[in-house]
Coordinates of C-alpha atoms in Angstrom, one line a residue:
Chain A
M272 CA -13.2 26.4 36.5
R273 CA -11.4 24.9 33.6
A274 CA -13.8 26.1 31.0
N275 CA -11.1 28.4 29.6
P276 CA -7.9 26.5 29.1
Q277 CA -6.2 29.6 27.7
I278 CA -6.1 31.1 31.1
S279 CA -5.9 28.1 33.4
G280 CA -2.6 26.7 32.1
G281 CA 0.9 28.1 32.1
S282 CA 2.9 25.8 29.9
G283 CA 2.2 25.1 26.2
A284 CA 0.9 21.7 26.7
A285 CA -1.7 22.8 29.2
L286 CA -3.3 24.9 26.5
R287 CA -4.6 21.7 24.9
P288 CA -7.7 20.6 26.8
A289 CA -7.5 17.0 26.0
H290 CA -4.0 16.6 27.3
R291 CA -4.1 18.5 30.6
S292 CA -4.1 15.2 32.5
A293 CA -1.1 14.3 34.6
G294 CA 2.5 14.0 33.6
S295 CA 2.7 10.4 34.6
S296 CA 0.4 9.3 31.7
R297 CA 2.7 11.3 29.4
V298 CA 5.7 9.4 30.7
I299 CA 3.9 6.1 29.9
A300 CA 3.1 7.5 26.4
Y301 CA 6.7 8.4 25.7
F302 CA 7.8 5.0 27.0
F303 CA 5.4 3.1 24.7
L304 CA 6.1 5.3 21.7
T305 CA 9.9 5.0 22.1
G306 CA 9.6 1.2 22.6
L307 CA 7.6 0.8 19.4
G308 CA 9.9 3.1 17.5
L309 CA 12.9 1.0 18.5
V310 CA 11.2 -2.2 17.4
L311 CA 10.3 -0.7 14.1
I312 CA 13.8 0.9 13.4
L313 CA 15.8 -2.1 14.8
P314 CA 15.7 -4.0 11.5
F315 CA 17.2 -1.0 9.7
V316 CA 19.9 -0.6 12.3
W317 CA 20.9 -4.2 12.1
M318 CA 20.8 -4.0 8.3
L319 CA 23.2 -1.1 8.4
S320 CA 25.3 -2.6 11.0
T321 CA 25.7 -5.9 9.2
S322 CA 26.5 -4.2 5.9
L323 CA 29.5 -2.7 7.7
K324 CA 30.8 -6.0 9.2
H325 CA 33.6 -8.2 7.9
P326 CA 32.1 -11.3 6.3
G327 CA 32.1 -14.1 8.9
T328 CA 31.5 -11.8 11.9
E329 CA 27.9 -11.1 11.2
F330 CA 26.6 -14.1 13.2
Y331 CA 28.6 -13.5 16.3
Y332 CA 26.5 -14.4 19.3
P333 CA 25.4 -12.4 21.2
P334 CA 24.6 -10.0 18.3
Q335 CA 27.1 -7.2 17.8
W336 CA 25.5 -3.9 17.1
I337 CA 28.7 -2.0 16.4
P338 CA 31.0 -3.6 13.8
Q339 CA 34.5 -3.9 15.0
P340 CA 36.1 -2.6 12.9
P341 CA 33.6 -1.4 10.3
T342 CA 34.4 -1.9 6.7
L343 CA 33.0 -0.6 3.4
Q344 CA 34.1 -3.7 1.5
N345 CA 30.6 -5.1 1.3
Y346 CA 29.4 -2.0 -0.5
L347 CA 32.2 -2.2 -3.0
T348 CA 31.5 -6.0 -3.5
A349 CA 27.8 -5.3 -4.1
V350 CA 28.4 -2.4 -6.4
S351 CA 31.1 -4.2 -8.4
R352 CA 28.6 -6.9 -9.3
A353 CA 27.3 -6.0 -12.7
D354 CA 23.8 -7.5 -11.9
F355 CA 23.3 -5.2 -8.9
L356 CA 24.1 -1.9 -10.6
R357 CA 22.1 -3.2 -13.6
S358 CA 19.0 -3.9 -11.4
Y359 CA 19.4 -0.4 -9.8
Y360 CA 19.3 1.1 -13.3
N361 CA 16.3 -1.1 -14.2
S362 CA 14.4 0.1 -11.1
I363 CA 15.1 3.7 -11.9
K364 CA 14.1 3.2 -15.5
V365 CA 10.8 1.4 -14.6
A366 CA 9.9 3.9 -11.9
V367 CA 10.5 7.0 -14.1
L368 CA 8.7 5.5 -17.1
T369 CA 5.7 4.5 -14.9
L370 CA 5.6 7.9 -13.2
L371 CA 5.5 10.3 -16.1
P372 CA 2.6 8.8 -18.0
T373 CA 0.7 8.2 -14.7
I374 CA 0.9 11.9 -13.9
L375 CA 0.0 13.0 -17.4
L376 CA -2.9 10.6 -18.0
T377 CA -4.5 10.8 -14.6
S378 CA -4.3 14.6 -14.4
L379 CA -5.8 15.0 -17.9
A380 CA -8.6 12.6 -17.0
A381 CA -9.2 14.4 -13.8
Y382 CA -9.4 17.7 -15.7
A383 CA -12.1 16.2 -18.0
L384 CA -14.0 14.7 -15.1
V385 CA -14.0 17.9 -13.0
K386 CA -14.0 20.8 -15.4
L387 CA -15.6 19.6 -18.6
R388 CA -19.3 18.9 -19.0
F389 CA -20.4 15.9 -21.0
K390 CA -22.9 13.1 -20.8
G391 CA -22.2 10.3 -18.4
R392 CA -19.5 12.1 -16.5
N393 CA -20.4 10.7 -13.1
H394 CA -21.1 7.3 -14.4
I395 CA -17.6 7.1 -15.9
F396 CA -16.0 8.3 -12.6
F397 CA -18.0 5.7 -10.6
L398 CA -16.9 3.0 -13.0
I399 CA -13.3 3.9 -12.7
V400 CA -13.5 4.1 -8.9
M401 CA -15.0 0.6 -8.8
L402 CA -11.9 -0.7 -10.6
I403 CA -9.9 0.0 -7.4
M404 CA -11.3 -3.3 -6.1
V405 CA -9.5 -5.4 -8.7
P406 CA -6.3 -6.6 -7.2
Q407 CA -3.2 -6.8 -9.4
E408 CA -2.7 -10.4 -8.1
V409 CA -5.9 -11.5 -9.7
T410 CA -5.1 -10.1 -13.1
L411 CA -1.6 -11.7 -13.1
I412 CA -2.4 -14.6 -15.4
P413 CA -4.6 -12.8 -18.0
N414 CA -2.0 -10.0 -18.1
L415 CA 0.7 -12.7 -18.6
L416 CA -1.2 -13.9 -21.7
L417 CA -1.6 -10.4 -22.9
M418 CA 2.1 -9.7 -22.4
K419 CA 2.9 -12.9 -24.3
G420 CA 0.6 -11.8 -27.1
L421 CA 2.2 -8.4 -27.3
G422 CA 5.7 -9.9 -27.2
W423 CA 6.5 -8.1 -24.0
L424 CA 7.4 -11.0 -21.7
D425 CA 10.8 -10.6 -20.1
T426 CA 10.8 -6.9 -21.0
H427 CA 10.3 -3.8 -18.8
S428 CA 7.2 -2.9 -20.7
A429 CA 5.4 -5.8 -19.0
L430 CA 6.1 -4.0 -15.7
I431 CA 5.5 -0.5 -16.8
V432 CA 2.4 -0.5 -18.9
P433 CA 0.2 -2.7 -16.6
N434 CA 1.3 -0.5 -13.7
I435 CA 0.4 2.7 -15.4
F436 CA -3.1 1.3 -15.8
G437 CA -3.3 -0.6 -12.6
S438 CA -5.3 0.2 -9.4
G439 CA -2.6 2.7 -8.6
A440 CA -3.8 4.8 -11.5
V441 CA -7.3 4.8 -10.0
F442 CA -5.9 6.1 -6.7
A443 CA -3.9 8.7 -8.5
L444 CA -7.0 9.9 -10.5
F445 CA -8.8 10.1 -7.2
V446 CA -6.1 12.4 -5.7
M447 CA -5.9 14.6 -8.8
R448 CA -9.7 14.9 -8.9
Q449 CA -9.9 16.0 -5.3
N450 CA -7.3 18.6 -5.9
M451 CA -9.0 20.0 -9.0
L452 CA -12.3 20.2 -7.3
S453 CA -10.9 22.8 -5.1
L454 CA -9.9 25.1 -8.1
P455 CA -12.5 27.7 -9.0
D456 CA -14.2 27.4 -12.4
S457 CA -13.6 31.1 -13.0
L458 CA -10.0 30.2 -13.9
I459 CA -11.3 28.3 -16.9
E460 CA -13.8 31.0 -17.8
A461 CA -11.0 33.5 -17.8
G462 CA -9.0 31.2 -20.1
K463 CA -11.9 30.9 -22.5
I464 CA -12.4 34.6 -22.7
D465 CA -8.8 34.9 -23.7
G466 CA -9.6 32.4 -26.5
A467 CA -7.6 29.5 -25.1
T468 CA -8.4 25.9 -26.0
H469 CA -8.9 23.4 -23.2
W470 CA -5.5 22.0 -23.8
Q471 CA -3.9 25.4 -23.3
I472 CA -6.1 26.0 -20.2
Y473 CA -5.0 22.7 -18.8
T474 CA -1.3 23.0 -19.5
R475 CA -0.9 26.8 -18.6
I476 CA -3.4 27.3 -15.9
I477 CA -4.7 24.2 -14.2
F478 CA -1.8 21.7 -14.2
P479 CA 0.7 24.2 -12.6
L480 CA -1.9 24.7 -9.8
T481 CA -2.0 21.0 -8.9
K482 CA 1.5 20.7 -7.6
S483 CA 0.5 19.1 -4.3
A484 CA -1.5 16.4 -6.0
V485 CA 1.3 15.8 -8.4
A486 CA 3.8 15.5 -5.5
T487 CA 1.5 13.0 -3.7
V488 CA 0.9 10.9 -6.8
S489 CA 4.6 10.9 -7.6
I490 CA 5.8 9.6 -4.3
F491 CA 3.0 7.0 -4.1
T492 CA 3.6 5.8 -7.7
L493 CA 7.4 5.7 -7.1
M494 CA 6.8 3.7 -3.9
N495 CA 4.6 1.2 -5.7
S496 CA 6.9 0.7 -8.7
W497 CA 10.1 0.7 -6.7
N498 CA 8.8 -1.9 -4.4
D499 CA 6.8 -4.0 -6.8
F500 CA 7.6 -7.6 -6.5
I501 CA 5.1 -10.1 -7.9
Y502 CA 5.0 -8.7 -11.4
P503 CA 8.8 -8.7 -11.9
L504 CA 8.9 -12.2 -10.3
V505 CA 6.4 -13.6 -12.8
Y506 CA 7.2 -11.6 -16.0
L507 CA 11.0 -11.5 -16.0
N508 CA 13.3 -14.3 -16.7
S509 CA 16.7 -12.8 -17.5
S510 CA 18.6 -11.6 -14.5
D511 CA 19.9 -8.6 -16.3
K512 CA 16.3 -7.3 -16.5
Y513 CA 15.7 -7.7 -12.7
T514 CA 14.5 -4.8 -10.6
L515 CA 15.9 -4.3 -7.1
P516 CA 13.4 -6.2 -5.0
L517 CA 13.6 -9.2 -7.3
A518 CA 17.4 -9.0 -7.4
I519 CA 17.5 -8.9 -3.6
A520 CA 15.0 -11.8 -3.2
M521 CA 17.1 -13.8 -5.7
F522 CA 20.4 -12.9 -4.1
Q523 CA 20.3 -15.8 -1.7
Q524 CA 19.8 -18.3 -4.6
A525 CA 22.6 -16.7 -6.5
Y526 CA 25.2 -16.3 -3.9
G527 CA 24.0 -18.4 -1.0
M528 CA 23.7 -17.7 2.7
T529 CA 27.4 -17.0 3.1
E530 CA 27.1 -13.5 1.9
W531 CA 24.9 -11.9 4.4
T532 CA 27.1 -8.8 4.7
V533 CA 27.0 -8.1 1.0
W534 CA 23.3 -8.9 0.9
M535 CA 22.7 -6.3 3.6
A536 CA 24.9 -3.7 1.9
A537 CA 22.8 -4.2 -1.3
S538 CA 19.6 -3.9 0.7
T539 CA 20.8 -0.7 2.4
V540 CA 21.6 0.8 -1.0
S541 CA 18.4 -0.3 -2.5
I542 CA 16.2 1.6 0.1
L543 CA 18.2 4.8 0.0
P544 CA 16.5 6.7 -2.9
L545 CA 13.0 6.3 -1.5
L546 CA 14.2 7.0 2.0
I547 CA 15.9 10.2 1.0
A548 CA 12.8 11.2 -1.1
F549 CA 10.6 10.5 1.9
L550 CA 12.7 12.4 4.3
F551 CA 12.7 15.4 2.0
A552 CA 9.0 15.3 1.2
Q553 CA 7.7 13.6 4.4
K554 CA 5.4 16.5 5.5
Q555 CA 3.7 16.8 2.1
F556 CA 3.5 13.0 1.7
I557 CA 2.2 12.1 5.2
D558 CA -0.3 15.0 5.1
S559 CA -1.7 13.8 1.9
M560 CA -1.8 10.2 3.0
A561 CA -3.7 11.3 6.0
L562 CA -6.0 13.4 4.0
T563 CA -7.0 10.6 1.7
G564 CA -8.0 8.7 4.8
V565 CA -10.0 11.6 6.4
K566 CA -11.9 12.5 3.3
Chain B
M185 CA -37.1 31.0 -24.6
T186 CA -39.4 31.5 -21.7
V187 CA -37.4 30.5 -18.7
S188 CA -40.1 31.3 -16.3
K189 CA -42.3 28.6 -17.6
L190 CA -39.8 25.9 -16.8
T191 CA -40.4 23.5 -13.9
S192 CA -37.9 23.1 -11.2
V193 CA -36.9 19.8 -12.6
A194 CA -36.2 21.0 -16.1
A195 CA -34.3 24.1 -15.1
P196 CA -31.1 22.5 -14.0
V197 CA -31.1 20.3 -17.1
L198 CA -31.4 23.3 -19.4
Q199 CA -28.8 25.2 -17.3
R200 CA -26.4 22.3 -17.9
T201 CA -27.0 22.2 -21.6
R202 CA -26.5 25.9 -22.0
N203 CA -23.2 25.9 -20.1
R204 CA -21.8 23.2 -22.3
L205 CA -19.7 24.9 -24.9
P206 CA -19.4 23.3 -28.3
G207 CA -16.6 20.8 -28.3
E208 CA -16.4 20.1 -24.6
G209 CA -17.5 16.5 -25.2
A210 CA -14.7 16.1 -27.8
W211 CA -12.1 17.5 -25.5
A212 CA -13.4 15.3 -22.7
T213 CA -13.0 12.3 -25.0
C214 CA -9.4 13.2 -25.9
F215 CA -8.5 13.8 -22.2
L216 CA -10.2 10.7 -20.8
L217 CA -9.8 8.1 -23.5
P218 CA -6.1 7.2 -23.0
L219 CA -6.5 6.4 -19.3
L220 CA -9.9 4.8 -19.8
A221 CA -8.8 2.6 -22.7
G222 CA -5.7 1.5 -20.7
L223 CA -7.7 0.7 -17.6
M224 CA -10.1 -1.4 -19.8
V225 CA -7.4 -3.3 -21.5
F226 CA -5.0 -3.9 -18.6
L227 CA -7.4 -4.0 -15.6
L228 CA -11.1 -4.7 -16.6
L229 CA -10.4 -7.1 -19.5
P230 CA -7.9 -9.2 -17.5
L231 CA -10.5 -9.5 -14.8
L232 CA -13.1 -10.8 -17.3
V233 CA -10.6 -13.1 -18.9
S234 CA -9.6 -14.4 -15.5
G235 CA -13.3 -15.2 -14.9
Y236 CA -13.5 -17.0 -18.2
L237 CA -10.3 -18.9 -17.6
S238 CA -11.5 -20.1 -14.2
F239 CA -14.0 -22.2 -16.1
T240 CA -11.5 -23.8 -18.4
S241 CA -8.8 -26.4 -18.2
Y242 CA -5.7 -24.6 -19.5
N243 CA -2.0 -25.0 -19.3
V244 CA 0.9 -23.8 -21.5
L245 CA 0.7 -26.6 -24.0
E246 CA -3.0 -26.8 -24.9
A247 CA -5.7 -24.2 -25.7
P248 CA -8.2 -23.4 -23.0
R249 CA -11.0 -26.0 -22.9
W250 CA -14.3 -25.1 -21.3
I251 CA -15.0 -27.4 -18.4
G252 CA -17.7 -25.4 -16.4
P253 CA -17.4 -25.0 -12.7
Q254 CA -15.1 -28.0 -12.4
N255 CA -12.1 -26.0 -11.1
Y256 CA -14.2 -24.6 -8.3
R257 CA -15.6 -28.0 -7.5
E258 CA -12.1 -29.4 -7.3
L259 CA -10.7 -26.6 -5.3
F260 CA -13.5 -26.6 -2.7
G261 CA -14.3 -30.3 -2.8
Q262 CA -11.0 -32.2 -3.0
D263 CA -8.0 -29.9 -2.9
P264 CA -6.4 -30.0 0.6
M265 CA -3.8 -27.5 -0.4
F266 CA -6.5 -25.0 -1.4
H267 CA -8.4 -25.6 1.8
K268 CA -5.2 -24.9 3.7
A269 CA -4.4 -21.8 1.7
L270 CA -7.9 -20.5 2.2
L271 CA -7.8 -21.3 5.9
N272 CA -4.3 -19.8 6.3
T273 CA -5.4 -16.6 4.5
L274 CA -8.3 -16.3 7.0
I275 CA -6.0 -17.1 9.9
F276 CA -3.5 -14.5 8.6
A277 CA -6.2 -11.9 8.3
A278 CA -7.8 -12.8 11.6
G279 CA -4.4 -12.4 13.3
L280 CA -3.1 -9.4 11.5
V281 CA -6.1 -7.1 11.2
P282 CA -7.2 -6.8 14.9
A283 CA -3.6 -6.6 16.0
N284 CA -2.9 -3.9 13.4
M285 CA -6.0 -1.9 14.2
L286 CA -5.6 -2.1 18.0
L287 CA -2.0 -1.2 18.0
A288 CA -2.5 1.6 15.5
L289 CA -5.3 3.0 17.5
V290 CA -3.4 2.9 20.8
T291 CA -0.3 4.3 19.1
S292 CA -2.1 7.2 17.4
V293 CA -4.0 8.1 20.6
L294 CA -0.8 8.2 22.6
L295 CA 1.0 10.1 19.8
N296 CA -1.9 12.6 19.9
Q297 CA -1.2 13.1 23.6
V298 CA 2.4 14.2 23.2
R299 CA 3.6 17.3 21.6
R300 CA 7.3 16.9 21.6
L301 CA 8.8 14.4 19.1
A302 CA 5.3 13.5 17.7
A303 CA 6.4 14.3 14.2
F304 CA 9.6 12.4 14.7
F305 CA 7.9 9.3 15.9
R306 CA 5.4 9.5 13.1
S307 CA 8.2 9.5 10.5
V308 CA 10.0 6.6 12.3
Y309 CA 6.8 4.6 12.2
F310 CA 6.3 5.3 8.5
I311 CA 9.8 4.3 7.4
P312 CA 8.9 0.6 7.2
V313 CA 5.9 1.5 5.1
I314 CA 8.1 3.0 2.3
T315 CA 10.5 0.1 2.4
S316 CA 9.9 -2.8 0.1
E317 CA 8.3 -5.8 1.6
V318 CA 11.2 -7.9 0.3
V319 CA 14.0 -5.9 2.0
F320 CA 12.0 -5.6 5.2
S321 CA 11.4 -9.4 5.2
V322 CA 15.0 -10.3 4.4
V323 CA 16.1 -8.5 7.5
W324 CA 13.5 -10.2 9.6
L325 CA 14.9 -13.6 8.3
W326 CA 17.7 -12.9 10.7
I327 CA 15.6 -11.6 13.5
W328 CA 13.6 -14.8 13.6
N329 CA 16.6 -17.1 13.1
Y330 CA 16.7 -20.0 15.5
D331 CA 20.4 -20.1 16.2
Y332 CA 21.6 -16.4 16.1
G333 CA 18.5 -14.4 15.7
L334 CA 17.5 -11.4 17.8
V335 CA 14.1 -12.8 19.1
N336 CA 15.6 -15.9 20.5
Y337 CA 18.5 -14.0 22.0
V338 CA 16.1 -11.7 23.9
L339 CA 14.2 -14.8 25.0
K340 CA 17.4 -16.4 26.2
M341 CA 18.2 -13.4 28.3
L342 CA 14.8 -13.9 29.9
G343 CA 15.7 -17.5 30.5
L344 CA 13.5 -18.9 27.8
T345 CA 14.3 -21.1 24.8
G346 CA 12.7 -19.8 21.7
P347 CA 11.3 -22.1 19.0
N348 CA 12.6 -22.3 15.4
W349 CA 10.2 -19.6 14.4
L350 CA 10.1 -19.8 10.6
G351 CA 10.9 -23.6 10.5
D352 CA 8.3 -24.7 12.9
S353 CA 4.8 -25.1 11.5
S354 CA 3.2 -24.2 14.7
W355 CA 5.1 -20.9 15.0
A356 CA 5.7 -19.8 11.4
M357 CA 2.3 -18.1 10.9
L358 CA 2.8 -16.0 14.0
A359 CA 6.2 -14.9 12.9
V360 CA 4.9 -14.0 9.4
I361 CA 1.9 -12.0 10.9
V362 CA 4.2 -10.1 13.3
T363 CA 6.6 -9.2 10.5
R364 CA 3.9 -8.0 8.2
L365 CA 2.2 -6.1 11.1
L366 CA 5.4 -4.1 11.8
K367 CA 5.9 -3.4 8.1
N368 CA 2.5 -1.7 7.5
L369 CA 1.5 -0.4 11.0
G370 CA 2.7 3.1 10.2
M371 CA 0.2 3.6 7.5
N372 CA -2.8 3.2 9.8
V373 CA -1.1 5.2 12.5
V374 CA -0.7 8.2 10.2
I375 CA -4.2 8.0 8.9
I376 CA -5.9 7.6 12.3
L377 CA -3.7 10.3 13.9
A378 CA -4.8 12.8 11.2
A379 CA -8.4 12.0 12.0
L380 CA -7.7 12.4 15.8
Q381 CA -6.2 15.8 15.2
S382 CA -9.3 17.0 13.3
I383 CA -11.6 16.3 16.2
P384 CA -12.7 19.7 17.6
G385 CA -11.3 20.3 21.1
M386 CA -14.6 21.7 22.3
Y387 CA -16.1 18.2 22.2
Y388 CA -13.7 17.2 24.8
E389 CA -14.3 20.3 26.8
A390 CA -18.0 19.6 26.8
A391 CA -17.4 16.1 27.9
E392 CA -15.1 17.3 30.7
L393 CA -17.8 19.7 31.9
D394 CA -20.1 16.7 32.1
G395 CA -17.5 15.1 34.3
A396 CA -16.2 12.5 31.9
G397 CA -12.9 10.9 32.6
W398 CA -10.4 9.9 29.9
F399 CA -12.0 6.5 29.3
K400 CA -15.5 8.0 28.9
K401 CA -14.1 10.7 26.6
F402 CA -12.4 8.0 24.5
L403 CA -15.6 6.0 24.3
H404 CA -18.1 8.8 23.7
V405 CA -16.1 11.3 21.8
T406 CA -13.0 9.8 20.2
L407 CA -14.3 6.4 19.0
P408 CA -17.5 7.8 17.3
E409 CA -15.6 10.6 15.7
L410 CA -13.1 8.1 14.3
G411 CA -15.8 5.8 12.9
P412 CA -15.4 6.6 9.2
V413 CA -11.6 6.4 9.3
I414 CA -11.6 3.2 11.3
F415 CA -13.8 1.7 8.7
L416 CA -11.5 2.8 5.9
T417 CA -8.3 1.6 7.5
L418 CA -10.0 -1.6 8.5
M419 CA -11.0 -2.3 4.9
V420 CA -7.6 -1.4 3.5
T421 CA -5.9 -3.6 6.1
I422 CA -8.2 -6.6 5.4
I423 CA -7.8 -6.3 1.6
G424 CA -4.0 -6.0 2.1
A425 CA -4.1 -9.2 4.3
F426 CA -5.9 -11.1 1.6
K427 CA -3.3 -10.1 -0.9
V428 CA -0.2 -10.9 1.1
F429 CA 2.6 -12.5 -0.9
G430 CA 6.0 -10.8 -0.8
S431 CA 6.6 -11.3 3.0
I432 CA 5.6 -14.9 2.8
Y433 CA 7.7 -15.6 -0.3
V434 CA 10.8 -14.3 1.4
L435 CA 10.2 -15.5 5.0
T436 CA 8.9 -19.1 4.5
G437 CA 8.0 -19.6 0.8
G438 CA 4.7 -20.9 2.1
G439 CA 6.2 -23.5 4.3
P440 CA 7.0 -25.3 6.5
A441 CA 4.7 -28.0 5.2
G442 CA 2.2 -25.4 3.8
A443 CA 1.8 -23.8 7.2
T444 CA 2.0 -20.3 5.8
N445 CA 0.7 -21.1 2.3
V446 CA -1.9 -18.4 1.5
L447 CA -4.2 -17.8 -1.5
V448 CA -1.9 -15.6 -3.6
M449 CA 1.0 -18.0 -2.9
Y450 CA -1.1 -20.9 -4.1
L451 CA -2.2 -18.9 -7.1
Y452 CA 1.5 -18.3 -7.9
Q453 CA 2.4 -21.9 -7.5
L454 CA -0.5 -23.1 -9.7
G455 CA 0.1 -20.5 -12.3
F456 CA 3.9 -20.4 -12.5
K457 CA 5.2 -23.7 -11.0
T458 CA 2.7 -26.3 -12.4
F459 CA 1.2 -24.0 -15.1
E460 CA -2.4 -24.8 -14.3
Y461 CA -3.7 -21.4 -15.6
G462 CA -7.4 -22.4 -15.3
K463 CA -7.2 -23.5 -11.7
A464 CA -5.0 -20.6 -10.8
S465 CA -7.5 -18.2 -12.3
A466 CA -10.2 -19.8 -10.2
V467 CA -8.1 -19.1 -7.1
G468 CA -7.8 -15.5 -8.3
M469 CA -11.5 -15.2 -8.6
V470 CA -11.9 -16.6 -5.1
I471 CA -9.7 -13.8 -3.9
F472 CA -11.6 -11.2 -5.9
A473 CA -14.9 -12.6 -4.6
L474 CA -13.7 -12.3 -1.0
I475 CA -12.6 -8.7 -1.6
L476 CA -15.8 -7.8 -3.4
A477 CA -18.0 -9.4 -0.6
L478 CA -16.1 -7.5 2.1
T479 CA -16.4 -4.2 0.3
L480 CA -20.1 -4.7 -0.1
V481 CA -20.5 -5.6 3.6
Q482 CA -18.4 -2.5 4.5
W483 CA -20.6 -0.3 2.3
L484 CA -23.8 -1.6 3.9
L485 CA -22.4 -1.5 7.5
R486 CA -20.9 1.9 7.0
K487 CA -24.3 3.4 6.1
K488 CA -25.8 1.7 9.1
L489 CA -23.2 2.3 11.7
V490 CA -21.0 5.2 10.9
Y491 CA -23.4 7.8 9.8
Q492 CA -26.3 7.0 12.1
E493 CA -25.7 10.1 14.2
E494 CA -25.9 12.5 11.4

């Protein structure tokens, strides 16, 4: 009777065999999904709401969701503090300087691993993939000694360089490699016939074709370096070198619990760039996150 | 060269050699070396050095002195703080991982049932994932607050008196687990949902023809099809649980009275508060050993359980 759902159902939802069951279960589903969504989004709503409250009104009880009246003063206070803008600049600097080499190095390496023939190719790939098991937290102290030796302590190099070559790079290489495996070898043959070197084939033919991998790696790398906490905490001393998560974690110690409204304004501003990047690229990003899981 | 005489084993080898143009090895070296060298220097070498340091007595003032397995003996034999950190890490993982997996599974199955707003919900669930652990936890500092926090406000409306969540050693771990759960749940939802959507609809049709209800369909079609993805998300979630630091640093600092002190927190305290680099390295190696052991177990189980039907 129901073997052909294309005919049996009138509405769009009825076309999907798994979901033909009753509407009541769908009501329960929406109820659950909305509830979970509210719980997950609540902290952000409160963060935004508090950032718009007058200092001293943030702990009114019962909690006030809508500031009366709202004020932008907290944002002005946060932004007027030299340290905060400085940490914003530091985060952008660290993120960009981590991102560009990560893209270049991992995509070059992926090209070699996928499109070039040489001895031990698979062994090298296997070795690199094994490195994903090494957590950054475990290499904290040896890297500290290395940074000390290089004279990089309390500099941004100590955040950038180990991040470029951290387990994030292994993940990035993996994504790039998957993408390049799908490109036909004939592209390279064509390049060779035209007398191009591998560098030219890579820069002119292959790299431009790996946009989706580059996008995925970019957002993932940005997310990691923008939110990195333990490395800045350990390697940085001077507050003018702080990145955003460190600045926000240290805010309480610097200004005390009395400035919740400013603290929330700073937190709100700190998540904006990634939030905007995510909202623009969410389809691409979520799809590729999902793909790495399925494959 | 007489190709016809070649055995089936030799042919592919020759094929490969013939296809290799002069200079490909050199190009490969140029392209691979920068990344490979960096990974060796900043990832592999530090791991080896960490292994070495774990057998030394080393602080900032003196050079490392070889003491054999004494750090490990001290940690496992007579260090109550380490025992607590190890136990707390296991409790944290044991609380977080099943909750995360179960909630993610239920959520993604329900999300797969609805058509309207599915993409919207998925994005909402993912927003905490892209937020920094620090910022997310800072906001939850308020939510858990004893006097004016949201959780106790809701409990009060229900006629209950909530505990001092983050300040009470019997409740702090629960609060930390819930916070971290909500922070990263969306990642597993997105990955499991993608796997659900790739299950061919005809499997369900066939099950329906056999008269299977939703539960039987879930048990006999959905779960087996999700096998590999459940294993992957499980591993990532477990490893993440072993490495937890940022949430705990912000929410409790490891307190009260060490109730939420976990291994990475203890490593941080040993390395950067009391400067016992040798012992801290030993804690690091314990974390690495845990992750390594679990990865191996996963690898073996995966072969046995997940692919048995193929």
